[in-house]
Short mmCIF file of C-alpha atoms and ligand atoms in Angstrom, two decimals:
data_model
loop_
_atom_site.label_atom_id
_atom_site.label_comp_id
_atom_site.label_asym_id
_atom_site.label_seq_id
_atom_site.Cartn_x
_atom_site.Cartn_y
_atom_site.Cartn_z
CA MET R 128 32.34 3.33 27.36
CA SER R 129 31.49 5.58 24.47
CA VAL R 130 34.74 5.37 22.46
CA ASN R 131 36.65 2.38 21.17
CA MET R 132 40.37 2.60 21.91
CA LYS R 133 41.03 -1.17 21.85
CA GLY R 134 44.47 -2.07 20.53
CA LYS R 135 45.62 1.56 20.25
CA SER R 136 48.84 2.93 21.76
CA LEU R 137 49.17 6.03 23.95
CA ILE R 138 52.28 7.91 22.90
CA SER R 139 51.10 11.53 23.08
CA ILE R 140 47.96 13.26 24.39
CA ASN R 141 47.89 14.98 21.05
CA ASP R 142 46.88 11.66 19.42
CA LEU R 143 43.72 11.54 21.58
CA SER R 144 40.39 13.09 20.70
CA LEU R 145 38.50 15.09 23.34
CA ASP R 146 35.99 12.20 23.55
CA GLU R 147 38.81 9.75 24.23
CA ILE R 148 40.25 12.03 26.94
CA ASN R 149 36.82 12.33 28.57
CA SER R 150 36.33 8.54 28.41
CA ILE R 151 39.65 8.07 30.22
CA PHE R 152 38.47 10.50 32.94
CA ASP R 153 35.03 8.84 33.25
CA LEU R 154 36.56 5.39 33.61
CA SER R 155 39.24 6.71 36.02
CA ALA R 156 36.50 8.06 38.31
CA ASP R 157 34.59 4.78 38.08
CA LEU R 158 37.66 2.63 38.83
CA LYS R 159 38.68 4.92 41.69
CA LYS R 160 35.24 4.53 43.26
CA LYS R 161 35.26 0.75 42.74
CA LEU R 162 38.68 0.45 44.41
CA LYS R 163 37.64 2.58 47.41
CA ASN R 164 34.39 0.58 47.82
CA GLY R 165 36.03 -2.82 47.37
CA VAL R 166 34.06 -3.55 44.17
CA PRO R 167 35.89 -6.15 42.01
CA HIS R 168 37.11 -4.81 38.66
CA LYS R 169 39.40 -7.46 37.18
CA TYR R 170 38.88 -6.29 33.60
CA LEU R 171 42.30 -7.51 32.42
CA GLU R 172 42.27 -10.98 34.02
CA GLY R 173 45.28 -13.05 32.95
CA GLN R 174 46.91 -10.27 30.90
CA THR R 175 50.61 -9.35 31.11
CA LEU R 176 51.99 -5.82 30.92
CA GLY R 177 55.71 -5.53 30.11
CA MET R 178 57.27 -2.49 31.79
CA ILE R 179 60.53 -1.28 30.23
CA PHE R 180 62.46 1.28 32.30
CA SER R 181 65.65 2.89 30.96
CA LYS R 182 65.38 5.58 33.68
CA PRO R 183 64.49 5.35 37.39
CA SER R 184 60.92 5.69 38.67
CA THR R 185 58.89 5.60 41.86
CA ARG R 186 55.36 6.61 40.82
CA THR R 187 55.23 5.24 37.27
CA ARG R 188 56.60 1.83 38.18
CA VAL R 189 54.60 1.32 41.35
CA SER R 190 51.32 2.67 39.95
CA PHE R 191 51.48 0.62 36.73
CA GLU R 192 52.50 -2.58 38.52
CA THR R 193 49.86 -2.18 41.24
CA GLY R 194 47.30 -1.11 38.63
CA ILE R 195 47.67 -4.13 36.36
CA TYR R 196 47.57 -6.41 39.44
CA GLN R 197 44.31 -4.81 40.65
CA LEU R 198 42.88 -5.36 37.15
CA GLY R 199 43.61 -9.11 37.40
CA GLY R 200 46.80 -9.10 35.33
CA ILE R 201 50.51 -9.11 36.04
CA GLY R 202 53.31 -6.60 35.45
CA MET R 203 56.75 -7.70 34.28
CA TYR R 204 59.54 -5.21 35.05
CA PHE R 205 62.58 -4.79 32.80
CA GLY R 206 65.33 -2.50 34.12
CA PRO R 207 67.94 -0.69 32.03
CA THR R 208 70.16 -3.77 31.60
CA ASP R 209 67.57 -6.58 31.51
CA LEU R 210 66.65 -6.85 27.83
CA GLN R 211 68.83 -7.41 24.77
CA LEU R 212 67.27 -4.15 23.50
CA LYS R 213 69.84 -1.66 22.14
CA LYS R 214 72.78 -3.86 23.20
CA SER R 215 72.35 -6.66 20.68
CA GLU R 216 68.78 -6.40 19.33
CA ASN R 217 67.05 -3.56 17.57
CA ILE R 218 63.68 -2.04 18.47
CA SER R 219 61.79 -3.63 15.61
CA ASP R 220 62.82 -7.23 16.44
CA THR R 221 62.23 -6.55 20.14
CA ALA R 222 58.74 -5.18 19.40
CA LYS R 223 57.82 -8.20 17.27
CA VAL R 224 59.06 -10.72 19.85
CA LEU R 225 57.47 -9.02 22.88
CA SER R 226 54.17 -8.83 20.97
CA ARG R 227 54.11 -12.66 20.89
CA TYR R 228 54.26 -12.90 24.71
CA LEU R 229 52.68 -9.80 26.22
CA ASN R 230 49.33 -7.99 26.01
CA GLY R 231 50.75 -4.48 26.42
CA ILE R 232 54.00 -2.61 26.96
CA MET R 233 54.67 0.45 29.10
CA ILE R 234 58.00 2.09 28.32
CA ARG R 235 60.04 4.86 29.99
CA THR R 236 63.08 5.84 27.96
CA PHE R 237 65.18 8.72 26.61
CA ASP R 238 64.56 8.89 22.87
CA HIS R 239 60.90 9.51 22.00
CA GLN R 240 61.42 7.84 18.60
CA ASP R 241 62.03 4.51 20.38
CA VAL R 242 58.47 4.57 21.74
CA ILE R 243 57.07 5.41 18.32
CA ASP R 244 59.08 2.54 16.78
CA LEU R 245 58.05 0.05 19.46
CA ALA R 246 54.39 0.80 18.64
CA ARG R 247 55.02 0.80 14.89
CA TYR R 248 56.74 -2.59 14.73
CA GLY R 249 54.83 -4.34 17.51
CA SER R 250 51.20 -5.48 17.44
CA ILE R 251 50.18 -4.73 21.05
CA PRO R 252 49.36 -1.39 22.74
CA VAL R 253 52.36 0.68 23.82
CA ILE R 254 52.00 3.22 26.63
CA ASN R 255 54.49 6.07 26.97
CA GLY R 256 55.67 6.20 30.58
CA LEU R 257 57.93 9.25 29.91
CA THR R 258 60.45 10.17 27.26
CA ASP R 259 62.75 13.19 26.97
CA LEU R 260 59.94 14.80 24.93
CA LEU R 261 56.64 13.86 26.62
CA HIS R 262 54.96 12.45 29.75
CA PRO R 263 51.32 11.88 28.72
CA CYS R 264 50.18 9.58 31.59
CA GLN R 265 51.31 12.18 34.12
CA VAL R 266 49.38 15.00 32.45
CA LEU R 267 46.21 12.89 32.08
CA ALA R 268 46.42 12.27 35.86
CA ASP R 269 47.08 16.00 36.41
CA LEU R 270 44.04 17.06 34.39
CA PHE R 271 41.88 14.44 36.12
CA THR R 272 43.03 15.84 39.49
CA ILE R 273 42.15 19.40 38.46
CA LEU R 274 38.75 18.19 37.19
CA GLU R 275 38.07 16.47 40.53
CA LYS R 276 39.01 19.56 42.53
CA LYS R 277 37.52 22.30 40.34
CA GLY R 278 34.63 20.44 38.69
CA LYS R 279 35.68 21.61 35.20
CA LEU R 280 38.72 22.14 33.00
CA LYS R 281 37.60 24.40 30.14
CA GLY R 282 38.36 28.06 30.77
CA LEU R 283 40.73 27.49 33.73
CA LYS R 284 44.22 29.00 33.59
CA LEU R 285 47.31 26.86 34.31
CA ALA R 286 50.68 28.56 34.85
CA TYR R 287 53.75 26.39 34.31
CA ILE R 288 56.93 27.86 35.75
CA GLY R 289 60.35 26.48 34.86
CA ASP R 290 62.02 24.27 32.30
CA GLY R 291 60.36 23.84 28.89
CA ASN R 292 60.74 20.06 29.25
CA ASN R 293 58.68 16.88 28.78
CA MET R 294 56.16 18.08 31.41
CA ALA R 295 55.75 21.48 29.76
CA HIS R 296 55.23 19.73 26.41
CA SER R 297 52.56 17.30 27.61
CA LEU R 298 50.83 20.13 29.52
CA LEU R 299 50.76 22.15 26.29
CA ASN R 300 49.22 19.17 24.50
CA GLY R 301 46.76 18.37 27.30
CA CYS R 302 45.60 21.86 28.29
CA SER R 303 45.12 22.94 24.67
CA LYS R 304 43.06 19.80 23.93
CA VAL R 305 40.66 20.36 26.85
CA GLY R 306 40.32 24.14 26.43
CA MET R 307 42.42 25.30 29.38
CA HIS R 308 44.52 28.46 29.09
CA ILE R 309 48.21 27.84 29.67
CA SER R 310 50.93 30.39 30.44
CA ILE R 311 54.49 29.11 30.52
CA ALA R 312 57.37 31.13 32.00
CA SER R 313 60.86 29.82 31.20
CA PRO R 314 64.28 31.43 30.88
CA LYS R 315 65.50 32.10 27.34
CA GLY R 316 67.15 29.00 25.91
CA TYR R 317 64.90 26.74 28.01
CA ARG R 318 61.57 27.39 26.34
CA PRO R 319 59.37 24.53 25.12
CA ASN R 320 59.77 22.94 21.70
CA GLU R 321 58.46 25.28 19.00
CA GLU R 322 56.64 22.57 17.04
CA ILE R 323 54.71 21.53 20.17
CA VAL R 324 53.86 25.17 20.96
CA ASN R 325 52.61 25.74 17.41
CA ASN R 326 50.49 22.61 17.55
CA ALA R 327 49.06 23.70 20.92
CA LEU R 328 48.21 27.09 19.39
CA ARG R 329 46.22 25.27 16.68
CA ASN R 330 44.36 23.17 19.30
CA ALA R 331 43.72 26.29 21.40
CA LYS R 332 42.16 28.04 18.44
CA VAL R 333 39.63 25.22 18.11
CA MET R 334 38.89 25.29 21.86
CA ASN R 335 38.96 29.08 22.16
CA SER R 336 41.71 29.09 24.80
CA LYS R 337 44.95 31.05 25.19
CA ILE R 338 48.59 29.94 25.12
CA GLU R 339 51.35 32.26 26.34
CA ILE R 340 55.09 31.59 26.34
CA LEU R 341 56.72 34.21 28.56
CA ASP R 342 59.88 34.81 30.52
CA ASN R 343 58.23 36.61 33.44
CA PRO R 344 56.94 34.15 36.10
CA GLU R 345 54.75 36.78 37.84
CA LYS R 346 52.98 37.56 34.61
CA ALA R 347 52.42 33.86 33.92
CA VAL R 348 50.99 33.25 37.40
CA LYS R 349 48.65 36.26 37.32
CA ASN R 350 45.09 35.05 38.11
CA ALA R 351 46.07 31.42 37.60
CA ASP R 352 43.77 28.63 38.82
CA VAL R 353 46.63 26.13 38.79
CA ILE R 354 50.38 26.57 39.31
CA TYR R 355 52.62 23.78 38.07
CA THR R 356 56.36 23.29 38.24
CA ASP R 357 58.91 20.53 37.69
CA VAL R 358 62.59 19.91 38.40
CA TRP R 359 65.10 22.23 36.73
CA ALA R 360 67.34 19.34 35.62
CA SER R 361 65.48 16.29 34.32
CA MET R 362 66.73 12.70 34.33
CA GLY R 363 69.71 12.57 31.99
CA GLN R 364 70.64 16.24 32.63
CA GLU R 365 72.34 15.70 35.99
CA SER R 366 75.65 17.18 34.75
CA GLU R 367 73.86 20.50 34.03
CA ALA R 368 72.21 20.70 37.46
CA LYS R 369 74.62 23.23 38.99
CA GLU R 370 74.45 25.63 36.04
CA ARG R 371 70.66 25.26 35.84
CA ARG R 372 70.25 26.11 39.55
CA LYS R 373 71.67 29.57 38.79
CA ILE R 374 69.70 30.14 35.59
CA PHE R 375 66.37 29.00 37.06
CA ALA R 376 66.68 30.71 40.49
CA PRO R 377 64.24 33.54 39.51
CA TYR R 378 61.71 30.85 38.52
CA GLN R 379 61.27 29.33 41.99
CA VAL R 380 57.65 28.81 43.03
CA ASN R 381 57.63 30.51 46.45
CA GLU R 382 55.20 32.40 48.68
CA LYS R 383 55.88 35.70 46.90
CA LEU R 384 55.14 34.28 43.46
CA VAL R 385 51.93 32.43 44.37
CA LYS R 386 50.39 35.68 45.69
CA HIS R 387 49.77 36.60 42.03
CA ALA R 388 47.49 33.58 41.50
CA LYS R 389 43.82 33.26 42.48
CA GLU R 390 43.40 32.69 46.21
CA ASP R 391 42.02 29.17 45.68
CA TYR R 392 44.76 28.17 43.21
CA LEU R 393 45.90 24.53 43.13
CA PHE R 394 49.58 23.67 43.27
CA LEU R 395 50.61 20.64 41.19
CA HIS R 396 54.00 19.00 40.66
CA CYS R 397 54.58 15.68 38.89
CA LEU R 398 57.17 14.77 41.58
CA PRO R 399 59.90 13.99 42.47
CA ALA R 400 60.25 17.55 43.83
CA HIS R 401 63.59 19.15 44.62
CA ARG R 402 62.38 21.12 47.64
CA GLY R 403 64.17 24.45 48.01
CA GLU R 404 64.90 24.57 44.28
CA GLU R 405 61.87 24.79 41.95
CA VAL R 406 59.43 24.91 44.91
CA VAL R 407 59.67 25.80 48.61
CA ASN R 408 58.14 23.75 51.46
CA GLU R 409 55.73 26.60 52.27
CA VAL R 410 54.04 26.06 48.87
CA ILE R 411 54.27 22.30 48.33
CA ASP R 412 53.07 21.63 51.90
CA SER R 413 50.37 24.34 51.84
CA PRO R 414 46.60 23.64 51.76
CA ASN R 415 46.61 24.68 48.08
CA SER R 416 48.92 21.80 47.19
CA VAL R 417 47.32 18.62 45.80
CA VAL R 418 50.53 16.82 44.86
CA PHE R 419 49.73 13.58 46.71
CA ASP R 420 46.18 13.33 45.32
CA GLU R 421 47.82 13.96 41.95
CA ALA R 422 50.31 11.13 42.55
CA GLU R 423 47.49 8.80 43.68
CA ASN R 424 45.54 9.58 40.52
CA ARG R 425 48.38 8.14 38.41
CA LEU R 426 47.06 4.74 39.59
CA HIS R 427 43.40 5.33 38.70
CA VAL R 428 44.05 7.07 35.38
CA GLN R 429 46.59 4.50 34.19
CA LYS R 430 44.22 1.67 35.12
CA ALA R 431 41.62 3.35 32.90
CA ILE R 432 44.17 3.71 30.10
CA MET R 433 45.16 0.03 30.35
CA VAL R 434 41.52 -1.13 30.33
CA LEU R 435 40.61 1.04 27.34
CA LEU R 436 43.67 -0.02 25.29
CA MET R 437 44.14 -3.65 26.39
CA GLN R 438 40.57 -4.95 26.84
CA LYS R 439 39.77 -7.96 24.60
N1 LIG Y 109 56.05 11.68 38.13
C1 LIG Y 109 56.69 10.55 37.81
O1 LIG Y 109 56.63 10.06 36.67
O2 LIG Y 109 57.40 10.01 38.82
P1 LIG Y 109 58.44 8.81 38.73
O3 LIG Y 109 59.66 9.34 38.00
O4 LIG Y 109 58.75 8.46 40.15
O5 LIG Y 109 57.82 7.68 37.98
N1 LIG Y 110 61.04 16.33 33.84
C1 LIG Y 110 61.23 15.23 34.76
C2 LIG Y 110 59.93 14.57 35.03
C3 LIG Y 110 60.01 13.43 36.03
C4 LIG Y 110 58.69 12.76 36.27
C5 LIG Y 110 62.23 14.26 34.18
O1 LIG Y 110 62.13 13.94 32.99
O2 LIG Y 110 63.13 13.83 34.91
#
């Protein structure tokens, strides 16, 4: 391993250097191969990962818990009502106490600041398992999947169609760091956070790549190597779902839209997918779709992240 990430937290891809991102990918590939070939890799023997979930999860929970187990450690799940956190104990006391018991914390919550505070006041690595602002583990798995399928990242074009949400933000961070072009098409009022876009523009300048924020999905998809979409109403926005279905209808990824991409485009979606809304069956079930390889890669990439951050 060429970089030393021991003891660090992973809150945003933007905090990672290109070398660190590449080390995560190298180790992910190695761990994936070891798992498939039955080669032991208990690099975190006896370690405990606390997993705090204020929102539901299928992939994040199961891949982290299975991952830490395969590495020789144990995962400890805390659901929305399990800890004293927020009800009768603040983040800073919680962070200090948990740091005395655990070797790492993975947290999925609403307010991004809570993840920053957990890392600031605690003394063990904190891994962001999704906030309203970012979803870095997902995008590292997404980029690893694209790298596996296309053999490179730099110079490829990713089109993200839909809500300027946590996925759009982490894709802006991730693609701009690795030199991929990214075109985002969102309706007005649902565009990504301006600060994140401006930061991605700065990264893209260094990497000589292009960032476009558009409202026309066909223009965004033109000649794309990768098409990405996500739900129109994220967790916590359920009351807006009906209104959003109307606003986002022209942003559906369907057979007509994907015709504008390269013929060998990849379709990615973080899942869960709302089939018939942001994507139709004909696209998500097509040979271009790699959504289940992408979901599997959450396991391998997060194992690499845990090893790099939590190794003694
Ligand atoms: N993509 C993802 O994070 O899925 P879950 O919400 O099921 O964890
Ligand atoms: N934008 C979605 C991503 C789910 C993995 C949400 O936050 O609900």
